[in-house]
Tab-separated table of C-alpha atoms in Angstrom:
chain	number	residue	atom	x	y	z
A	1	MET	CA	-47.254	114.268	144.192
A	2	SER	CA	-48.368	117.568	142.645
A	3	GLY	CA	-51.269	117.987	140.274
A	4	LEU	CA	-48.931	118.762	137.377
A	5	VAL	CA	-47.062	115.492	137.913
A	6	VAL	CA	-50.337	113.556	137.886
A	7	LEU	CA	-51.317	115.313	134.655
A	8	ASP	CA	-47.944	114.482	133.087
A	9	ILE	CA	-48.388	110.819	134.008
A	10	ALA	CA	-51.839	110.865	132.413
A	11	ILE	CA	-50.442	112.474	129.257
A	12	SER	CA	-47.709	109.807	129.041
A	13	ILE	CA	-50.252	106.995	129.405
A	14	VAL	CA	-52.643	108.508	126.851
A	15	PHE	CA	-49.765	109.012	124.412
A	16	LEU	CA	-48.663	105.383	124.724
A	17	ILE	CA	-52.203	104.104	124.155
A	18	LEU	CA	-52.558	106.455	121.189
A	19	VAL	CA	-49.469	104.968	119.528
A	20	PHE	CA	-50.821	101.434	119.891
A	21	SER	CA	-54.327	102.517	118.834
A	22	ILE	CA	-53.065	104.087	115.616
A	23	PHE	CA	-51.302	100.893	114.570
A	24	ALA	CA	-54.134	98.637	115.718
A	25	THR	CA	-56.687	100.747	113.854
A	26	ALA	CA	-54.610	100.597	110.671
A	27	ALA	CA	-54.364	96.813	110.983
A	28	GLN	CA	-58.087	96.469	111.719
A	29	GLU	CA	-59.019	98.567	108.689
A	30	ALA	CA	-56.726	96.470	106.512
A	31	ILE	CA	-58.338	93.263	107.806
A	32	ALA	CA	-61.833	94.656	107.234
A	33	GLN	CA	-60.929	95.600	103.682
A	34	MET	CA	-59.302	92.265	102.885
A	35	LEU	CA	-62.219	90.266	104.278
A	36	ALA	CA	-64.838	92.665	102.844
A	37	TRP	CA	-66.728	93.071	106.122
A	38	ARG	CA	-68.862	95.958	104.870
A	39	SER	CA	-69.855	94.039	101.774
A	40	ALA	CA	-70.659	90.966	103.874
A	41	ALA	CA	-72.878	92.981	106.214
A	42	LEU	CA	-74.726	94.574	103.292
A	43	GLN	CA	-75.087	91.200	101.584
A	44	GLN	CA	-76.667	89.667	104.692
A	45	PHE	CA	-79.162	92.531	104.891
A	46	LEU	CA	-80.096	92.172	101.224
A	47	ARG	CA	-80.430	88.414	101.575
A	48	ASN	CA	-82.896	88.878	104.432
A	49	ILE	CA	-85.287	90.841	102.199
A	50	LEU	CA	-84.543	89.371	98.755
A	51	GLU	CA	-83.723	85.756	99.708
A	52	ASP	CA	-82.812	83.740	96.587
A	53	GLU	CA	-83.263	86.709	94.249
A	54	ILE	CA	-80.329	88.668	95.646
A	55	ASP	CA	-78.046	87.777	92.714
A	56	GLN	CA	-80.552	89.071	90.183
A	57	PHE	CA	-80.983	92.291	92.163
A	58	LEU	CA	-77.223	92.879	92.321
A	59	LYS	CA	-76.927	92.457	88.541
A	60	GLN	CA	-79.058	95.529	87.924
A	61	ARG	CA	-77.309	98.333	86.073
A	62	GLN	CA	-77.520	100.903	88.900
A	63	ILE	CA	-76.081	98.425	91.433
A	64	LYS	CA	-73.332	97.024	89.204
A	65	ALA	CA	-72.138	100.576	88.580
A	66	LEU	CA	-71.174	100.831	92.258
A	67	HIS	CA	-68.470	98.177	91.993
A	68	GLY	CA	-64.921	99.492	91.938
A	69	PRO	CA	-61.880	97.636	90.647
A	70	ALA	CA	-60.485	95.070	93.073
A	71	THR	CA	-56.846	95.591	93.977
A	72	GLY	CA	-54.264	93.766	96.084
A	73	PHE	CA	-55.700	91.035	98.246
A	74	GLY	CA	-59.178	91.983	97.056
A	75	SER	CA	-58.315	90.916	93.514
A	76	VAL	CA	-57.228	87.498	94.793
A	77	CYS	CA	-60.530	87.135	96.627
A	78	GLY	CA	-62.304	88.178	93.448
A	79	ILE	CA	-60.654	85.351	91.526
A	80	LEU	CA	-61.467	82.802	94.213
A	81	LEU	CA	-65.079	83.983	94.471
A	82	SER	CA	-65.629	84.722	90.795
A	83	SER	CA	-68.642	82.406	90.699
A	84	ARG	CA	-70.495	84.605	93.175
A	85	THR	CA	-72.002	88.011	92.471
A	86	ARG	CA	-69.934	90.778	94.027
A	87	VAL	CA	-71.593	93.055	96.556
A	88	PRO	CA	-70.611	96.725	96.891
A	89	SER	CA	-69.475	97.965	100.282
A	90	ALA	CA	-72.161	100.663	100.318
A	91	ILE	CA	-75.242	101.703	98.332
A	92	ASP	CA	-76.726	105.171	98.251
A	93	PRO	CA	-80.248	105.079	99.770
A	94	VAL	CA	-81.807	106.818	96.742
A	95	VAL	CA	-80.076	104.427	94.318
A	96	PHE	CA	-81.248	101.463	96.393
A	97	ALA	CA	-84.817	102.759	96.497
A	98	ARG	CA	-84.985	103.187	92.736
A	99	ALA	CA	-83.416	99.792	92.106
A	100	LEU	CA	-85.718	98.008	94.562
A	101	ILE	CA	-88.893	99.635	93.211
A	102	GLU	CA	-87.916	98.717	89.662
A	103	PHE	CA	-86.921	95.196	90.684
A	104	ALA	CA	-90.163	94.662	92.637
A	105	LYS	CA	-92.399	94.943	89.567
A	106	GLY	CA	-94.195	91.641	89.137
A	107	ARG	CA	-92.906	90.290	92.469
A	108	GLN	CA	-95.764	90.242	94.916
A	109	ALA	CA	-93.709	89.818	98.095
A	110	LEU	CA	-91.500	92.804	97.301
A	111	GLU	CA	-94.444	94.928	96.197
A	112	GLU	CA	-96.130	94.239	99.525
A	113	LEU	CA	-92.906	95.123	101.360
A	114	ILE	CA	-92.660	98.451	99.523
A	115	ALA	CA	-96.321	99.174	100.214
A	116	SER	CA	-95.835	98.530	103.934
A	117	ILE	CA	-92.737	100.747	103.983
A	118	LYS	CA	-94.547	103.550	102.149
A	119	GLY	CA	-97.540	103.521	104.467
A	120	GLN	CA	-99.153	106.967	104.369
A	121	ALA	CA	-96.169	108.603	102.692
A	122	LYS	CA	-96.748	110.300	99.333
A	123	ASP	CA	-93.494	109.237	97.681
A	124	ALA	CA	-92.593	105.537	97.750
A	125	GLU	CA	-89.016	106.172	96.632
A	126	GLU	CA	-88.393	108.627	99.463
A	127	ALA	CA	-89.942	106.260	102.020
A	128	VAL	CA	-87.847	103.286	100.866
A	129	ALA	CA	-84.682	105.419	100.863
A	130	HIS	CA	-85.365	106.558	104.434
A	131	TRP	CA	-86.086	102.972	105.538
A	132	PHE	CA	-82.887	101.700	103.921
A	133	ASP	CA	-80.826	104.468	105.539
A	134	ALA	CA	-82.210	103.572	108.983
A	135	SER	CA	-81.488	99.894	108.335
A	136	MET	CA	-77.887	100.711	107.432
A	137	ASP	CA	-77.456	102.298	110.860
A	138	ARG	CA	-78.139	98.891	112.405
A	139	VAL	CA	-75.735	97.247	109.941
A	140	SER	CA	-73.076	99.795	110.909
A	141	GLY	CA	-73.591	98.834	114.546
A	142	TRP	CA	-72.832	95.212	113.676
A	143	TYR	CA	-69.675	96.295	111.854
A	144	LYS	CA	-68.498	98.467	114.767
A	145	ARG	CA	-68.957	95.634	117.278
A	146	ARG	CA	-66.858	93.304	115.149
A	147	ALA	CA	-64.231	96.026	114.647
A	148	GLN	CA	-64.014	96.625	118.405
A	149	LEU	CA	-63.478	92.916	119.041
A	150	VAL	CA	-60.650	92.828	116.508
A	151	LEU	CA	-59.143	95.987	118.016
A	152	PHE	CA	-59.156	94.334	121.431
A	153	LEU	CA	-57.430	91.209	120.116
A	154	LEU	CA	-54.895	93.279	118.180
A	155	GLY	CA	-54.236	95.481	121.193
A	156	LEU	CA	-53.722	92.469	123.444
A	157	SER	CA	-51.412	90.798	120.929
A	158	MET	CA	-49.373	93.959	120.430
A	159	ALA	CA	-49.132	94.579	124.173
A	160	ALA	CA	-47.980	91.018	124.817
A	161	ALA	CA	-45.512	91.083	121.908
A	162	THR	CA	-43.908	94.333	123.085
A	163	ASN	CA	-44.599	93.763	126.794
A	164	ALA	CA	-46.468	97.070	127.000
A	165	ASP	CA	-47.639	96.651	130.609
A	166	LEU	CA	-49.695	99.774	131.223
A	167	ILE	CA	-49.574	99.386	135.015
A	168	ALA	CA	-45.784	99.046	135.093
A	169	PHE	CA	-45.521	101.932	132.643
A	170	ALA	CA	-47.605	104.239	134.869
A	171	ARG	CA	-45.601	103.194	137.932
A	172	HIS	CA	-42.341	103.988	136.156
A	173	MET	CA	-43.631	107.354	134.928
A	174	ALA	CA	-44.424	108.312	138.527
A	175	GLN	CA	-40.835	107.592	139.589
A	176	ASP	CA	-38.701	108.820	136.670
A	177	ASP	CA	-39.001	112.587	136.174
A	178	ALA	CA	-36.683	112.738	133.156
A	179	ALA	CA	-38.451	109.927	131.310
A	180	ARG	CA	-41.844	111.448	132.051
A	181	GLN	CA	-40.765	114.840	130.737
A	182	ALA	CA	-39.344	113.248	127.579
A	183	LEU	CA	-42.644	111.562	126.777
A	184	VAL	CA	-44.643	114.687	127.618
A	185	ASP	CA	-42.527	116.620	125.121
A	186	GLN	CA	-43.191	114.001	122.431
A	187	ALA	CA	-46.899	113.937	123.261
A	188	SER	CA	-47.099	117.734	123.099
A	189	SER	CA	-45.614	117.747	119.604
A	190	ILE	CA	-48.225	115.210	118.462
A	191	ALA	CA	-51.065	117.101	120.162
A	192	ALA	CA	-50.018	120.271	118.313
A	193	LEU	CA	-51.001	118.651	114.995
A	194	GLU	CA	-54.364	119.466	113.474
A	195	ASP	CA	-55.890	116.022	113.136
A	196	LEU	CA	-55.334	112.309	113.582
A	197	ALA	CA	-54.238	111.838	109.971
A	198	GLN	CA	-51.247	114.088	110.552
A	199	ALA	CA	-50.441	112.314	113.816
A	200	ARG	CA	-50.554	108.969	112.033
A	201	ALA	CA	-48.253	110.295	109.312
A	202	VAL	CA	-45.715	111.590	111.846
A	203	LEU	CA	-45.705	108.350	113.824
A	204	ASN	CA	-45.288	106.409	110.572
A	205	GLY	CA	-42.269	108.541	109.699
A	206	GLU	CA	-44.090	110.431	106.948
A	207	PRO	CA	-44.290	114.213	106.484
A	208	SER	CA	-47.256	115.598	108.431
A	209	GLY	CA	-48.123	118.164	105.798
A	210	THR	CA	-47.657	121.095	108.154
A	211	SER	CA	-43.914	121.233	107.704
A	212	GLU	CA	-44.206	122.523	104.127
A	213	THR	CA	-43.372	126.206	103.977
A	214	PRO	CA	-44.392	128.608	101.200
A	215	GLU	CA	-40.803	129.768	100.818
A	216	THR	CA	-39.579	126.415	99.477
A	217	PRO	CA	-40.563	126.884	95.795
A	218	GLU	CA	-39.031	130.390	95.758
A	219	THR	CA	-35.439	129.087	96.003
A	220	PRO	CA	-34.955	126.673	93.106
A	221	GLU	CA	-31.816	128.384	91.826
A	222	THR	CA	-29.778	127.973	95.001
A	223	PRO	CA	-28.142	124.535	94.958
A	224	GLU	CA	-27.270	124.852	98.615
A	225	THR	CA	-30.825	124.370	99.906
A	226	PRO	CA	-31.165	120.815	101.276
A	227	GLU	CA	-34.978	120.812	101.146
A	228	THR	CA	-35.396	120.478	97.389
A	229	PRO	CA	-34.265	116.829	96.906
A	230	GLU	CA	-36.547	115.707	99.748
A	231	MET	CA	-39.775	117.123	98.295
A	232	PRO	CA	-40.631	114.188	95.926
A	233	LYS	CA	-40.781	111.820	98.927
A	234	THR	CA	-44.142	113.163	100.069
A	235	PRO	CA	-46.489	111.601	97.460
A	236	GLU	CA	-44.486	108.369	97.352
A	237	ARG	CA	-44.821	107.773	101.073
A	238	SER	CA	-48.479	108.771	101.408
A	239	GLU	CA	-49.642	106.479	98.583
A	240	THR	CA	-47.794	103.375	99.741
A	241	PRO	CA	-50.180	100.922	101.471
A	242	ILE	CA	-49.094	99.451	104.769
A	243	THR	CA	-47.849	95.865	104.589
A	244	PRO	CA	-47.551	93.365	107.465
A	245	ALA	CA	-43.747	93.604	107.386
A	246	ALA	CA	-43.819	97.407	107.409
A	247	PHE	CA	-46.413	97.349	110.182
A	248	VAL	CA	-44.262	95.184	112.444
A	249	LYS	CA	-41.141	97.194	111.625
A	250	GLN	CA	-42.791	100.547	112.362
A	251	LEU	CA	-44.434	99.316	115.548
A	252	THR	CA	-41.200	97.790	116.835
A	253	LYS	CA	-39.285	100.990	116.138
A	254	LEU	CA	-41.899	103.146	117.867
A	255	VAL	CA	-42.090	100.951	120.948
A	256	THR	CA	-38.286	100.798	121.125
A	257	ASP	CA	-38.101	104.573	120.925
A	258	LEU	CA	-40.760	104.917	123.607
A	259	GLN	CA	-39.011	102.445	125.872
A	260	THR	CA	-35.702	104.243	125.387
A	261	ALA	CA	-37.247	107.636	126.078
A	262	SER	CA	-39.137	106.382	129.121
A	263	GLY	CA	-36.306	104.258	130.498
A	264	LEU	CA	-38.344	101.051	130.322
A	265	THR	CA	-35.411	98.948	129.194
A	266	THR	CA	-35.834	96.520	132.084
A	267	LEU	CA	-39.311	95.373	131.055
A	268	THR	CA	-38.151	92.663	128.686
A	269	ASP	CA	-39.183	89.542	130.616
A	270	ARG	CA	-42.810	88.583	130.016
A	271	SER	CA	-44.903	86.709	132.541
A	272	LEU	CA	-48.530	86.343	133.578
A	273	ALA	CA	-47.909	89.130	136.083
A	274	ASN	CA	-47.981	91.513	133.111
A	275	LEU	CA	-51.393	90.277	131.939
A	276	PRO	CA	-53.478	92.936	133.780
A	277	GLY	CA	-51.379	95.686	132.193
A	278	TRP	CA	-51.768	94.089	128.750
A	279	LEU	CA	-55.525	93.834	129.212
A	280	LEU	CA	-55.737	97.500	130.161
A	281	MET	CA	-53.836	98.373	127.000
A	282	ALA	CA	-56.176	96.217	124.902
A	283	LEU	CA	-59.252	97.820	126.461
A	284	GLY	CA	-57.780	101.232	125.736
A	285	VAL	CA	-57.096	100.335	122.117
A	286	MET	CA	-60.762	99.289	121.750
A	287	LEU	CA	-61.802	102.929	122.145
A	288	GLY	CA	-60.031	103.859	118.927
A	289	ALA	CA	-57.218	106.216	117.992
A	290	GLN	CA	-59.496	109.231	117.496
A	291	PHE	CA	-60.689	109.068	121.112
A	292	TRP	CA	-57.133	109.073	122.483
A	293	PHE	CA	-55.953	111.790	120.102
A	294	ASP	CA	-58.784	114.095	121.210
A	295	LEU	CA	-58.112	113.278	124.865
A	296	LEU	CA	-54.393	113.947	124.414
A	297	LYS	CA	-55.117	117.385	122.941
A	298	ARG	CA	-57.356	118.221	125.909
A	299	PHE	CA	-54.768	117.085	128.459
A	300	VAL	CA	-51.968	118.994	126.751
A	301	SER	CA	-54.132	122.134	126.596
A	302	LEU	CA	-54.975	121.718	130.281
A	303	ARG	CA	-51.288	121.313	131.116
A	304	ALA	CA	-50.448	124.496	129.241
A	305	ALA	CA	-53.136	126.349	131.174
A	306	VAL	CA	-51.945	124.952	134.509
A	307	SER	CA	-48.323	125.805	133.701
A	308	ARG	CA	-49.296	129.424	133.016
A	309	THR	CA	-51.189	129.724	136.302
A	310	PRO	CA	-48.966	131.414	138.925
A	311	THR	CA	-48.398	129.485	142.115
A	312	ASP	CA	-48.891	130.943	145.593
A	313	SER	CA	-45.144	131.488	145.968
A	314	GLN	CA	-45.072	133.520	142.760
A	315	LYS	CA	-47.934	135.807	143.758
């Protein structure tokens, strides 16, 4: 097996994981937004320092101004939890410092906390803002760990539902030259895009944004151009939020297309023998779509460089 074949197999595997990672990441972000994970993490941090006075702190003018309108599922949660004070998903460190210093007046425990944070610093507001920013780094770590767990569970569920056995897939790629080349061609087209957002748009069936040419608006008079009626579809598609039904439909279509292109039409029977391949897929999805997109671009660039290198027989 030549080095180029090994690289093509790696590109095919990375491309498959990237497809699953993009959909799993979209689902994870939707879950995090619906369940308000960021707000919950911030609320727990504030409760640790403010205890029973957290509701009064959140009702301050500078904090209430951070709340945006709840939409979709968030509005339903807002109705169900209307008796509780809403918590923003993020607070600017300077805004927090000003609000906390103002709120601490007449509260001995908070005044002592601010004094300990200030220490030898000249500006209490700057010291509190820096302390809050460092604390948010630890809160972000908690959020990322929970997100990775959900990504793993989503990746495992998606792999089991579509029988995406990564081991069987790699074995098939090593044996089927035509299928491997077909996936490498698809992966190369995705790697040629500028960023992950464009890759996600292409895989979702949306315009990537790079296909728009400057010549399009110059030909409005010619009724024969087929591009003009398709132009209004761009904003409509990009602003439509993903729904569970659309998610399943898009994922099923993509996996079907991948299986057709790779010749994996025989992998329809699921059994525990596929579990190791599913687990590998889930572990790959945990790393996130951005990791696999960057890796795919590196592999495709390496393949292009290797393909341009003359072999000994050509010298």
